[in-house]
mmCIF file of C-alpha atoms (C1' of nucleotides) in Angstrom:
data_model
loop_
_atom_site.group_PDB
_atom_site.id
_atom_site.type_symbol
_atom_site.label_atom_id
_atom_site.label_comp_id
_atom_site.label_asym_id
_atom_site.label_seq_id
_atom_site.Cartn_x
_atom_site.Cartn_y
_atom_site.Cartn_z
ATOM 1 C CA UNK A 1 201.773 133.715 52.823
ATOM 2 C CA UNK A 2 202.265 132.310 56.206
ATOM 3 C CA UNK A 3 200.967 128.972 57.277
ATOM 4 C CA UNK A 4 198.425 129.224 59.807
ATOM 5 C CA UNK A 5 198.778 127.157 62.992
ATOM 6 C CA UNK A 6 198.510 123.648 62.500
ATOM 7 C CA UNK A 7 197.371 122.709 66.407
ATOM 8 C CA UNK A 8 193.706 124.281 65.576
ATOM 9 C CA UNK A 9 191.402 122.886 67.756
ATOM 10 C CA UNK A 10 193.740 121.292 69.563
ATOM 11 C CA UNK A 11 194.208 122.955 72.544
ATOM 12 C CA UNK A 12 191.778 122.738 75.098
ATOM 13 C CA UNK A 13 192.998 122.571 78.592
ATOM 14 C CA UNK A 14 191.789 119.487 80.586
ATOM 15 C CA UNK A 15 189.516 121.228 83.141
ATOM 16 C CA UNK A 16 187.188 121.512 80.366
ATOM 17 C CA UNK A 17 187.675 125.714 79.864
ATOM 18 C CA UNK A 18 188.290 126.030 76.264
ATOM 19 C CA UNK A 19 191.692 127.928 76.107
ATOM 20 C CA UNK A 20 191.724 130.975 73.790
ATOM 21 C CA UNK A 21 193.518 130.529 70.676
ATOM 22 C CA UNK A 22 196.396 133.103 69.802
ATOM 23 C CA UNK A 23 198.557 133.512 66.688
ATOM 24 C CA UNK A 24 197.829 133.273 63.302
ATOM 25 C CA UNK A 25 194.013 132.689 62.373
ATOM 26 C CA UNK A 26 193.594 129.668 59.996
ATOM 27 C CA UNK A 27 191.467 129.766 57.046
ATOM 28 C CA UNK A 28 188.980 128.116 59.042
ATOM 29 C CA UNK A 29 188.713 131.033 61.624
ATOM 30 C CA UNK A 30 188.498 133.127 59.028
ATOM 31 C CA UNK A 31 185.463 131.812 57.374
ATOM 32 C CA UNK A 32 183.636 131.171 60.832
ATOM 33 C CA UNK A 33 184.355 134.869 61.651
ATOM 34 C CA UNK A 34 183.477 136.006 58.222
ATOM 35 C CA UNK A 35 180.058 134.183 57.914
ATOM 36 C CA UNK A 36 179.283 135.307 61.341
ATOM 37 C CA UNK A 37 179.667 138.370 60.745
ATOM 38 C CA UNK A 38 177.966 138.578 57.503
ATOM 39 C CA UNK A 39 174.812 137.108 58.473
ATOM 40 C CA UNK A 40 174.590 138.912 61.909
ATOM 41 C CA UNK A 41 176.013 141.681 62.040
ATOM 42 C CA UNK A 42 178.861 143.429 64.503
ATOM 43 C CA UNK A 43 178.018 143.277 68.007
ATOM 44 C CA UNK A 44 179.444 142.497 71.233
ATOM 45 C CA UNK A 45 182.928 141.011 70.183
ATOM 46 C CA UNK A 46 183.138 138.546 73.090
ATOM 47 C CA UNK A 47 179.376 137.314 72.016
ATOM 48 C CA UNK A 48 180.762 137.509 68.315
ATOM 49 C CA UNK A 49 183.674 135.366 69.170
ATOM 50 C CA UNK A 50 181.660 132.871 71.290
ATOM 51 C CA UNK A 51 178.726 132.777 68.854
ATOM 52 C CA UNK A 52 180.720 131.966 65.856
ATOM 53 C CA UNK A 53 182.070 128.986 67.354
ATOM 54 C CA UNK A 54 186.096 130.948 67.389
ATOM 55 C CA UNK A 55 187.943 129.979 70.075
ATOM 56 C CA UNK A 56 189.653 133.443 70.108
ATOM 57 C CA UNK A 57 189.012 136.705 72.536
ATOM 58 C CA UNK A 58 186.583 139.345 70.979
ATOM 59 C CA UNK A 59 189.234 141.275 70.829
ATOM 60 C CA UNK A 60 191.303 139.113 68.511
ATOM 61 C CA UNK A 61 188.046 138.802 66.589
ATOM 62 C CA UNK A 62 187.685 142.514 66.239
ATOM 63 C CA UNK A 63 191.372 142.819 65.399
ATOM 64 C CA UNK A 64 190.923 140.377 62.498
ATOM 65 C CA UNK A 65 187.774 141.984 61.187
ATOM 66 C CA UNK A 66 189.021 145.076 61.197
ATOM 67 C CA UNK A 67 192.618 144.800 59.692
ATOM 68 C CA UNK A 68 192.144 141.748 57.504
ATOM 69 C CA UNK A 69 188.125 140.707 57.106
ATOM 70 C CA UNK A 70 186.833 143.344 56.449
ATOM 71 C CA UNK A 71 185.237 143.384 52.624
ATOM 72 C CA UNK A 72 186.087 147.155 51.884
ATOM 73 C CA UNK A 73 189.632 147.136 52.495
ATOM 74 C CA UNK A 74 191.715 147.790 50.056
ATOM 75 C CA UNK A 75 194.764 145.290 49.743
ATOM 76 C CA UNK A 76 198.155 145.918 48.094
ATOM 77 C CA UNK A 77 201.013 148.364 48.052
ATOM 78 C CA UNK A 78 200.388 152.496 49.100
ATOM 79 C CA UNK A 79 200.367 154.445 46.329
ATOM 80 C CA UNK A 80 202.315 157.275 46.345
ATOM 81 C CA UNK A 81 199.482 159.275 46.089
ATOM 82 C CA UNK A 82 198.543 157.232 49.789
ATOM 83 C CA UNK A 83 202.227 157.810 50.694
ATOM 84 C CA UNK A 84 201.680 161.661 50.160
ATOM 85 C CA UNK A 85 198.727 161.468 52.194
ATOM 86 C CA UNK A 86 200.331 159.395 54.858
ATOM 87 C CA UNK A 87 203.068 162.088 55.400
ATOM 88 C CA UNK A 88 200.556 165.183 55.011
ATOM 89 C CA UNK A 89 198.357 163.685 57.927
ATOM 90 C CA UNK A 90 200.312 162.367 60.505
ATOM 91 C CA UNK A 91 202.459 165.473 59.949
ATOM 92 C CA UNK A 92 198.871 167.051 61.252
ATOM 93 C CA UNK A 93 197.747 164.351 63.239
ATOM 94 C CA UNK A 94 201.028 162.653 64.416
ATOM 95 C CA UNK A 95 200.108 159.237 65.499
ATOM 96 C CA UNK A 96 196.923 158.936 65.788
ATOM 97 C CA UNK A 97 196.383 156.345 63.316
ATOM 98 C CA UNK A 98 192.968 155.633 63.375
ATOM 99 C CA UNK A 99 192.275 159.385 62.254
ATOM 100 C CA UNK A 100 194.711 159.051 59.771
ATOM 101 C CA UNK A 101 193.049 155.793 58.645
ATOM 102 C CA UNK A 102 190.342 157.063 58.675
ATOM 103 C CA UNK A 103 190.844 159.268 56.154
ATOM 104 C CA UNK A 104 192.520 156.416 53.481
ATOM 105 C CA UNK A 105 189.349 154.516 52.926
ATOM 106 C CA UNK A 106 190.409 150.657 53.024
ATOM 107 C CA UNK A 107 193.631 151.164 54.701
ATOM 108 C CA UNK A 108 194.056 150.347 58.385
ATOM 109 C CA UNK A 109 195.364 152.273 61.180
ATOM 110 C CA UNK A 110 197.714 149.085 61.690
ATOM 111 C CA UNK A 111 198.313 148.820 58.184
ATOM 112 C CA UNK A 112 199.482 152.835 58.054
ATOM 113 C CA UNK A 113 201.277 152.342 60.975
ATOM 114 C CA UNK A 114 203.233 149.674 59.779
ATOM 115 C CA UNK A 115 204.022 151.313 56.613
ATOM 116 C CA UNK A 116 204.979 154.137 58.966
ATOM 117 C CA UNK A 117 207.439 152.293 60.717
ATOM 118 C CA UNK A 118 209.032 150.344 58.129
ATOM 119 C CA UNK A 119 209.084 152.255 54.980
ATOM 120 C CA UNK A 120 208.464 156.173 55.513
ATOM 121 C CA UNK A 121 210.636 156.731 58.855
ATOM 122 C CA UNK A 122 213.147 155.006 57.602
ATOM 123 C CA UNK A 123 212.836 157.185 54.159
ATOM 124 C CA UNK A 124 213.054 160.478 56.275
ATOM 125 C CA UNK A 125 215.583 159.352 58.229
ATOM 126 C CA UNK A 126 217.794 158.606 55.159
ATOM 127 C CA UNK A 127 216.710 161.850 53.581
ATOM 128 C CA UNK A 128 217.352 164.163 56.654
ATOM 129 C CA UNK A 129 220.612 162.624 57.524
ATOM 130 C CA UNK A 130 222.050 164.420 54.313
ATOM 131 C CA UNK A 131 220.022 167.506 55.045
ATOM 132 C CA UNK A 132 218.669 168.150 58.298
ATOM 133 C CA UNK A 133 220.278 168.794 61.603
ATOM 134 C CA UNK A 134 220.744 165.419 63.750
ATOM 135 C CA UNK A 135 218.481 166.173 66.941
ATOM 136 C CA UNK A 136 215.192 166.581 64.699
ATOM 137 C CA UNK A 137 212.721 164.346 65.864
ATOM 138 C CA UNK A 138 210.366 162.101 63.870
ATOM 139 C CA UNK A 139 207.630 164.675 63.701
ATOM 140 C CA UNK A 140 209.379 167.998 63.513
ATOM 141 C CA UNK A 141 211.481 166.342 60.398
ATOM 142 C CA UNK A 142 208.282 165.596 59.011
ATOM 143 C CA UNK A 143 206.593 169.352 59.889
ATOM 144 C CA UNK A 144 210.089 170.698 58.483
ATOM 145 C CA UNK A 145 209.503 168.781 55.353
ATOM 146 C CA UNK A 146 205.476 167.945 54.799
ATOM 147 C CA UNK A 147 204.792 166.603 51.553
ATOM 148 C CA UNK A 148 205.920 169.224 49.888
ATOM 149 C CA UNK A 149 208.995 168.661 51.421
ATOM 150 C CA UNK A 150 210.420 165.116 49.887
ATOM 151 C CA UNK A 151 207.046 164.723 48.343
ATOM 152 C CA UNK A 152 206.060 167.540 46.033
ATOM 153 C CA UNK A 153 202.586 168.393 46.583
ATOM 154 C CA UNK A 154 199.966 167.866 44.393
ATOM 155 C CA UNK A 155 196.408 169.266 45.226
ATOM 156 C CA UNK A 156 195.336 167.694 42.432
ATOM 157 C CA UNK A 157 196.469 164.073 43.152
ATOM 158 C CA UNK A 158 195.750 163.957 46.862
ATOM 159 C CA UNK A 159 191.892 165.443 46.368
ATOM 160 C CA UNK A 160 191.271 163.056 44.169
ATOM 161 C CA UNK A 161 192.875 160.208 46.021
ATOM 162 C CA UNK A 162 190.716 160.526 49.423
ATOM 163 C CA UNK A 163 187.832 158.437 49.236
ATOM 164 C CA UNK A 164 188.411 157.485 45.645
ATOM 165 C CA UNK A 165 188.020 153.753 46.302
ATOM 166 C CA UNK A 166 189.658 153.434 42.460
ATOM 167 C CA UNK A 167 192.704 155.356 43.238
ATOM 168 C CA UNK A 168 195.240 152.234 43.755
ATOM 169 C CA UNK A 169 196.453 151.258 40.944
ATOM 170 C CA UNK A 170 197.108 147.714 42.102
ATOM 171 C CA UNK A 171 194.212 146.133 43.900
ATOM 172 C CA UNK A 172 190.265 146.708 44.061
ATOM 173 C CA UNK A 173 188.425 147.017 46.993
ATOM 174 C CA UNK A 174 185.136 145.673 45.817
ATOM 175 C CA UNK A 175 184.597 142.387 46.686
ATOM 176 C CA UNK A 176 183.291 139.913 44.252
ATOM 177 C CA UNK A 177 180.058 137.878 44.649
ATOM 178 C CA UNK A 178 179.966 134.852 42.435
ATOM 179 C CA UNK A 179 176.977 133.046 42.556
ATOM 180 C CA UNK A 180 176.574 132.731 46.345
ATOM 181 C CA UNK A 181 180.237 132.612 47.195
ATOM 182 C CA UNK A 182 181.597 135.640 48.479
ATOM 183 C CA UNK A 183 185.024 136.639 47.827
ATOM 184 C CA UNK A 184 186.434 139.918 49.622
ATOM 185 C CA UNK A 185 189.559 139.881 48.542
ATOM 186 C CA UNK A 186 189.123 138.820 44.850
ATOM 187 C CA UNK A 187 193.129 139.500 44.007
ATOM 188 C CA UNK A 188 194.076 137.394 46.595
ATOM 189 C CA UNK A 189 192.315 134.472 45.968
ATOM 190 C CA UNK A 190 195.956 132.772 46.307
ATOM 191 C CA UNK A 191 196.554 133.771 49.788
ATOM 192 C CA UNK A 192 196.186 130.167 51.579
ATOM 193 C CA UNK A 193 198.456 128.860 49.225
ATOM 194 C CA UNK A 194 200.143 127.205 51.687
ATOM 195 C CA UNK A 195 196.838 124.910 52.716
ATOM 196 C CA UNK A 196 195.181 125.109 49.850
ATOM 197 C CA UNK A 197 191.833 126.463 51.614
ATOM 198 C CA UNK A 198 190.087 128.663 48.864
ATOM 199 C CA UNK A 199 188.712 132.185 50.365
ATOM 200 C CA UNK A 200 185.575 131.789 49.345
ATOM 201 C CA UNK A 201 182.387 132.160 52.050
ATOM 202 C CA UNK A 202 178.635 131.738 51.527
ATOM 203 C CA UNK A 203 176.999 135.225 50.817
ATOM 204 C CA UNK A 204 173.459 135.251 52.204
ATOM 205 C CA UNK A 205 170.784 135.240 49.770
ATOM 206 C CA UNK A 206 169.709 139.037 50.772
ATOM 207 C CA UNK A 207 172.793 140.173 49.787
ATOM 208 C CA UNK A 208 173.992 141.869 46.849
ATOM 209 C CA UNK A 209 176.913 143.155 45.602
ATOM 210 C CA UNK A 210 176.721 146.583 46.067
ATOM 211 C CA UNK A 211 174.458 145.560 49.334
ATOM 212 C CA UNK A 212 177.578 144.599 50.276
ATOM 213 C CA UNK A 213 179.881 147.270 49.266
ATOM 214 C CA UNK A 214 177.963 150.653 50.159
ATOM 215 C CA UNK A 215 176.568 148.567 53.505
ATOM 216 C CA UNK A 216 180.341 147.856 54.408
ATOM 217 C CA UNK A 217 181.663 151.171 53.810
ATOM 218 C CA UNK A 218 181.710 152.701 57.449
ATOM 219 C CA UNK A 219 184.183 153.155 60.223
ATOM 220 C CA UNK A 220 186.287 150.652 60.590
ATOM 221 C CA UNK A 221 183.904 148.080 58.982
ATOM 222 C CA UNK A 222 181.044 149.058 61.290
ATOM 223 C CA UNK A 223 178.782 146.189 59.853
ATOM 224 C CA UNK A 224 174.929 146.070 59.877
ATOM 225 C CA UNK A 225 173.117 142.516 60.175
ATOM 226 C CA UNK A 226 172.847 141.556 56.139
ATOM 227 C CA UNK A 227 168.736 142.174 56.943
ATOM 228 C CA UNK A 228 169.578 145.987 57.844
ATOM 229 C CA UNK A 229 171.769 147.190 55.411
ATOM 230 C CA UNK A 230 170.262 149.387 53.305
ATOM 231 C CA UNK A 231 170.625 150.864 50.097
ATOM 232 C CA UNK A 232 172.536 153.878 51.084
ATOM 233 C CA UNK A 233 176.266 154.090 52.331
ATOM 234 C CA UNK A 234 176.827 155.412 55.649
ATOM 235 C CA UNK A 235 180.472 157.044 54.772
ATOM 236 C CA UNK A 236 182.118 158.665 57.847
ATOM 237 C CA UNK A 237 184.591 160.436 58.454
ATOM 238 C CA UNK A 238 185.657 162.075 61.378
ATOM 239 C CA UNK A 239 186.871 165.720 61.437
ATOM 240 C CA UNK A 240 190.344 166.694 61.419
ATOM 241 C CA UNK A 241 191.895 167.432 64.722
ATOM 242 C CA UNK A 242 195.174 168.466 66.178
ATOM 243 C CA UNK A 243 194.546 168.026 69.512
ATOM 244 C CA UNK A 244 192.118 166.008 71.332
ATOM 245 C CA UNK A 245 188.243 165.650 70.952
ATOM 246 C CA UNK A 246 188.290 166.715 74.884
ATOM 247 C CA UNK A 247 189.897 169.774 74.747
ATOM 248 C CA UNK A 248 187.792 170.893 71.667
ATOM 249 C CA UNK A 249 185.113 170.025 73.801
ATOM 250 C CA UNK A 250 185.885 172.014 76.699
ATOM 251 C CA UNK A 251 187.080 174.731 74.148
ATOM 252 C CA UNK A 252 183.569 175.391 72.496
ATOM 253 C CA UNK A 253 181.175 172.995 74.097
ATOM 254 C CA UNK A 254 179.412 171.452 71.400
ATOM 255 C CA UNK A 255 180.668 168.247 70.239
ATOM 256 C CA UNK A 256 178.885 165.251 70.968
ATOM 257 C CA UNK A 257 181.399 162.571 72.269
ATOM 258 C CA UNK A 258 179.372 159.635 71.796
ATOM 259 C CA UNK A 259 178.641 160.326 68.135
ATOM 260 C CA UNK A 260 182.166 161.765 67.537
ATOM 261 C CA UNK A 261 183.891 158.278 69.131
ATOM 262 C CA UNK A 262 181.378 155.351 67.960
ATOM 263 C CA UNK A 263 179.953 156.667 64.539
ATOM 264 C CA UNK A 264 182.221 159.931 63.273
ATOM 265 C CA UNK A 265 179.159 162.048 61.799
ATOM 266 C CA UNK A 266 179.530 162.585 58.256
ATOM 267 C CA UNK A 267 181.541 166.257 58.066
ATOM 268 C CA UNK A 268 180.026 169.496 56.007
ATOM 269 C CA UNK A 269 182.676 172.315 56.614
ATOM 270 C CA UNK A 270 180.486 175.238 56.791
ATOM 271 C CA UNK A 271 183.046 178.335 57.128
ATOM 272 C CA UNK A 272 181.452 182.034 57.543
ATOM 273 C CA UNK A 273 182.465 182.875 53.440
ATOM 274 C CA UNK A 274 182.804 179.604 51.960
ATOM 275 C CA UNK A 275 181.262 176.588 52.720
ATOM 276 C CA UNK A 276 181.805 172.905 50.622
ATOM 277 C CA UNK A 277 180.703 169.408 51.539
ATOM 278 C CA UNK A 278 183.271 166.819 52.212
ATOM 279 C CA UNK A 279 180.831 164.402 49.952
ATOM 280 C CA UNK A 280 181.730 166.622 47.077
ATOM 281 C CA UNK A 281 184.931 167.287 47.645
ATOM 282 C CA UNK A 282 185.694 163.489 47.355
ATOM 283 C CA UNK A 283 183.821 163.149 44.338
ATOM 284 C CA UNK A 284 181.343 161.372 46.288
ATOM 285 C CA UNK A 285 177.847 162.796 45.169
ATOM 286 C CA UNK A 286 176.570 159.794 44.303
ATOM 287 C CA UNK A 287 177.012 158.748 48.337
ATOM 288 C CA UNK A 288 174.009 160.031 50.307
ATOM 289 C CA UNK A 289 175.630 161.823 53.537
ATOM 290 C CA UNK A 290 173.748 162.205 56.523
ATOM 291 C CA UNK A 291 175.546 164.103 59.506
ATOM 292 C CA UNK A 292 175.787 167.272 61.025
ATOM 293 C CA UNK A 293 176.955 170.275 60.297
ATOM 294 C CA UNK A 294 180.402 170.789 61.887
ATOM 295 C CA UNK A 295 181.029 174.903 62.450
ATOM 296 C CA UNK A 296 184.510 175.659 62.017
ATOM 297 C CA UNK A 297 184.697 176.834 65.621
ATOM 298 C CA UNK A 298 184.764 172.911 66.763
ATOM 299 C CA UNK A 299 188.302 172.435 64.859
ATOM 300 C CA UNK A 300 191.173 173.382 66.463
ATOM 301 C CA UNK A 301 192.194 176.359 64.409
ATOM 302 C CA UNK A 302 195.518 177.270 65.700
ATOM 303 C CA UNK A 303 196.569 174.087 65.218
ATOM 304 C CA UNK A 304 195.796 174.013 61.847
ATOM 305 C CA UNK A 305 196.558 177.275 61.179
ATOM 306 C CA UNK A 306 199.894 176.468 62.384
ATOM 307 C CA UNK A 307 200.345 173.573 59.534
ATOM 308 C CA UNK A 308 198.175 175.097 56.899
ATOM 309 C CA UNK A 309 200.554 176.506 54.558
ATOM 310 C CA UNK A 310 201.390 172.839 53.976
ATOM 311 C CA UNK A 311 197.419 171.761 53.825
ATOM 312 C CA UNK A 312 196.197 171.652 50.583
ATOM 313 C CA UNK A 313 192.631 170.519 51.133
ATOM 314 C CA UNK A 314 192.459 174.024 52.926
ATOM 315 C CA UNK A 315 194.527 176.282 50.743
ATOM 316 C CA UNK A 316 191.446 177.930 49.818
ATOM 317 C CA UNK A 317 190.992 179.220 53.564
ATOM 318 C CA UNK A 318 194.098 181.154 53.163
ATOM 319 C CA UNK A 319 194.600 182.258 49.530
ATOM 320 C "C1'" DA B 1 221.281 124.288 48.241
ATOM 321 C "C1'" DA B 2 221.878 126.292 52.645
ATOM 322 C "C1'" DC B 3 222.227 130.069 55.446
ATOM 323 C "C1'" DT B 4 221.666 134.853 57.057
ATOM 324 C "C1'" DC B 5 219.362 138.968 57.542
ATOM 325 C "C1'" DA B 6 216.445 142.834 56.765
ATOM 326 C "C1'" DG B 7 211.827 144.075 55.567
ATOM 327 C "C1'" DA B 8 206.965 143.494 55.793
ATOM 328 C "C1'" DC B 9 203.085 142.342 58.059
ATOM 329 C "C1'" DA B 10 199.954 140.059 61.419
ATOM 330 C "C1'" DA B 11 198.806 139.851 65.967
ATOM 331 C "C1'" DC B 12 199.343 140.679 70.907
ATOM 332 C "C1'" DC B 13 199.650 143.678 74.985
ATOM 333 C "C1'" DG B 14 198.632 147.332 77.925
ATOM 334 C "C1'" DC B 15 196.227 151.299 78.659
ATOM 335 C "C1'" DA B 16 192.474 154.686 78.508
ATOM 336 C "C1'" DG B 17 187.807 155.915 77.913
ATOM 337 C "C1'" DC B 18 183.005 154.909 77.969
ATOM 338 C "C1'" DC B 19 178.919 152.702 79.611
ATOM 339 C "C1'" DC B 20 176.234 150.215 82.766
ATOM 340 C "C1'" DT B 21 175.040 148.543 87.228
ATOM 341 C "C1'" DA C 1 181.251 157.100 93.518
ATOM 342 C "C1'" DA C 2 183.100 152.635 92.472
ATOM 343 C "C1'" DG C 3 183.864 148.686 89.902
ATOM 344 C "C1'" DG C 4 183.484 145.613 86.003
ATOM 345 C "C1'" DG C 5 182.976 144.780 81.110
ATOM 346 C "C1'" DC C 6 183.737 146.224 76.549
ATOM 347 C "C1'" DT C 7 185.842 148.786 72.865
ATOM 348 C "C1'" DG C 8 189.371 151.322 70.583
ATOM 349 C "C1'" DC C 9 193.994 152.874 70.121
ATOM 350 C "C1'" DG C 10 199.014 152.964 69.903
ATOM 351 C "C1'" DG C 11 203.238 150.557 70.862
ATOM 352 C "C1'" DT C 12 205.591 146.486 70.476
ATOM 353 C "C1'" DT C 13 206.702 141.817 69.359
ATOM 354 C "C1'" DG C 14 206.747 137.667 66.655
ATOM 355 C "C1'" DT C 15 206.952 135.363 62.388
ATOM 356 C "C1'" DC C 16 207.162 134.769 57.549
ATOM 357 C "C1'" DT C 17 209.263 136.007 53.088
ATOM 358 C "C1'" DG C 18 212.529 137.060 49.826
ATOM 359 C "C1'" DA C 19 216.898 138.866 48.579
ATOM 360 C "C1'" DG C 20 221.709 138.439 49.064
ATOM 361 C "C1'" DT C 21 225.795 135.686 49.856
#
DNA sequence: AACTCAGACAACCGCAGCCCT
DNA sequence: AAGGGCTGCGGTTGTCTGAGT
């Protein structure tokens, strides 16, 4: 693990303006931003980041919180289940990350992307330069191929992985509440090593374990105040889409931007014949879901059309 | 043990979109 | 309509780690 930077609190410029810290956050950061967060709730970043005492933009708060603080993300190696996944959608999506993120509960559109660029290209690119002709670019060797192209596809394996919170083998994404210390990352306990600082924060009295875990779950760690979070989970997840929300918009009219952008409605796919919720297609009955209906008219079906032979979560539209 | 280097990952930067005034 | 503030996203960079020599 890397050190953090040793010159914290250090660096305050003499006309009295507090200079924004950049770099690595220190253990200390982290705890400020994780308390804060816990007991109040996500708001205005720059407030956030003033209000918990961080020298540090709102923006490099929100970054933190969202790839690295946040209690429901799940830490450790992809899966190759996740890798499959990984492939399928950006083969779909291309990169947009945060939809593809959004769709790996507990991964991070940085963390994806990051795989993306380090492990998977370079996989492709070491496949296709046996098999493929040179000029293919990233995303047409990756249409060419799909998962079922390097990755065999396995309906089974990929339905079961989205939203399945249990599917990595290596990590767990619950966090563990000890008493009142609140540990978010409990396999990682080790991961200030280097100082010594324990991850461990104060959990307000309110909370609960699975307070925490349902009232976490959300996009990107979309947090309530610890006196609002409720008993049921607000899972989102956005609908698929191949090209932007704004030309589905101006296709058909009738999504609503706002919701779609800040708080992705919870998706039922109602088609004419055959209609499924997304909640049960996850295996997530248990989850109470709460959003509109989306018609199949607001998803760009050409575009999926166009990738669906390689789709499994829609080969029953076109057996 | 010391050094190099590639890989992995955390964080920053710039831009676009939205909202409010 | 214009401008400023804020948020979110994708691209890129910087830094640490571990393997290889």
């Amino acid at each position: 693990m890397r050190k953090p930077d040793q010159n914290m609190g250090k660096d305050r410029v003499n006309n009295n303006k507090i200079k924004l810290r950049k770099g690595l956050w220190s253990p200390e950061e982290d705890e400020k931003l994780m308390k804060y967060m816990l007991t109040n709730g996500q708001g205005c970043w720059s407030d956030i980041a003033r209000n918990a005492g961080l020298q540090r933009c709102g923006k490099s708060c929100r970054l933190r919180w969202i790839n690295y603080l946040r209690p429901d993300l799940k830490r450790g190696a992809f899966s190759p289940q996740e890798e499959e996944l990984i492939i399928h959608l950006h083969s779909i999506l291309g990169n947009r990350w945060s939809q593809i993120a959004a769709r790996l509960p507990g991964r991070t559109d940085n963390e994806i992307k990051n795989f993306w660029n380090s492990t998977i290209k370079k996989r492709l690119k070491n496949n296709t330069s046996t098999s493929s002709s040179p000029n293919n670019s990233d995303s047409s060797e990756l249409r060419d191929h799909g998962v079922g192209g390097i990755f065999p596809v396995h309906e089974h394996d990929i339905m079961t992985l989205c939203m399945d919170s249990s599917s990595s083998s290596s990590t767990s994404m619950q966090p563990i509440v000890t008493g009142n210390q609140f540990d978010p990352f409990p396999l990682l306990n080790n991961r200030y090593d280097m100082t010594g600082a324990p991850c461990l924060f104060d959990v307000p009295a309110c909370l609960t374990q699975g307070d925490m875990v349902q009232g976490f779950y959300g996009d990107y760690g979309v947090l309530e105040p610890a006196n609002k979070i409720g008993l049921e989970g607000d899972f989102s997840l956005p609908p698929l889409e191949s090209r932007s929300i704004e030309e589905n918009n101006a296709a058909n009219g009738s999504i609503d931007m706002k919701s779609n952008n800040n708080h992705y409605n919870n998706t039922c796919f109602n088609n004419t014949d055959q209609s499924f919720k997304v909640g049960d297609m996850f295996g997530l009955e248990n989850h109470h879901w709460q959003g509109e209906n989306l018609r199949m008219g607001e998803w760009d079906l050409e575009g999926l059309m166009d990738n669906i032979s390689s789709f499994p979560f829609l080969d029953f539209q076109v057996e």
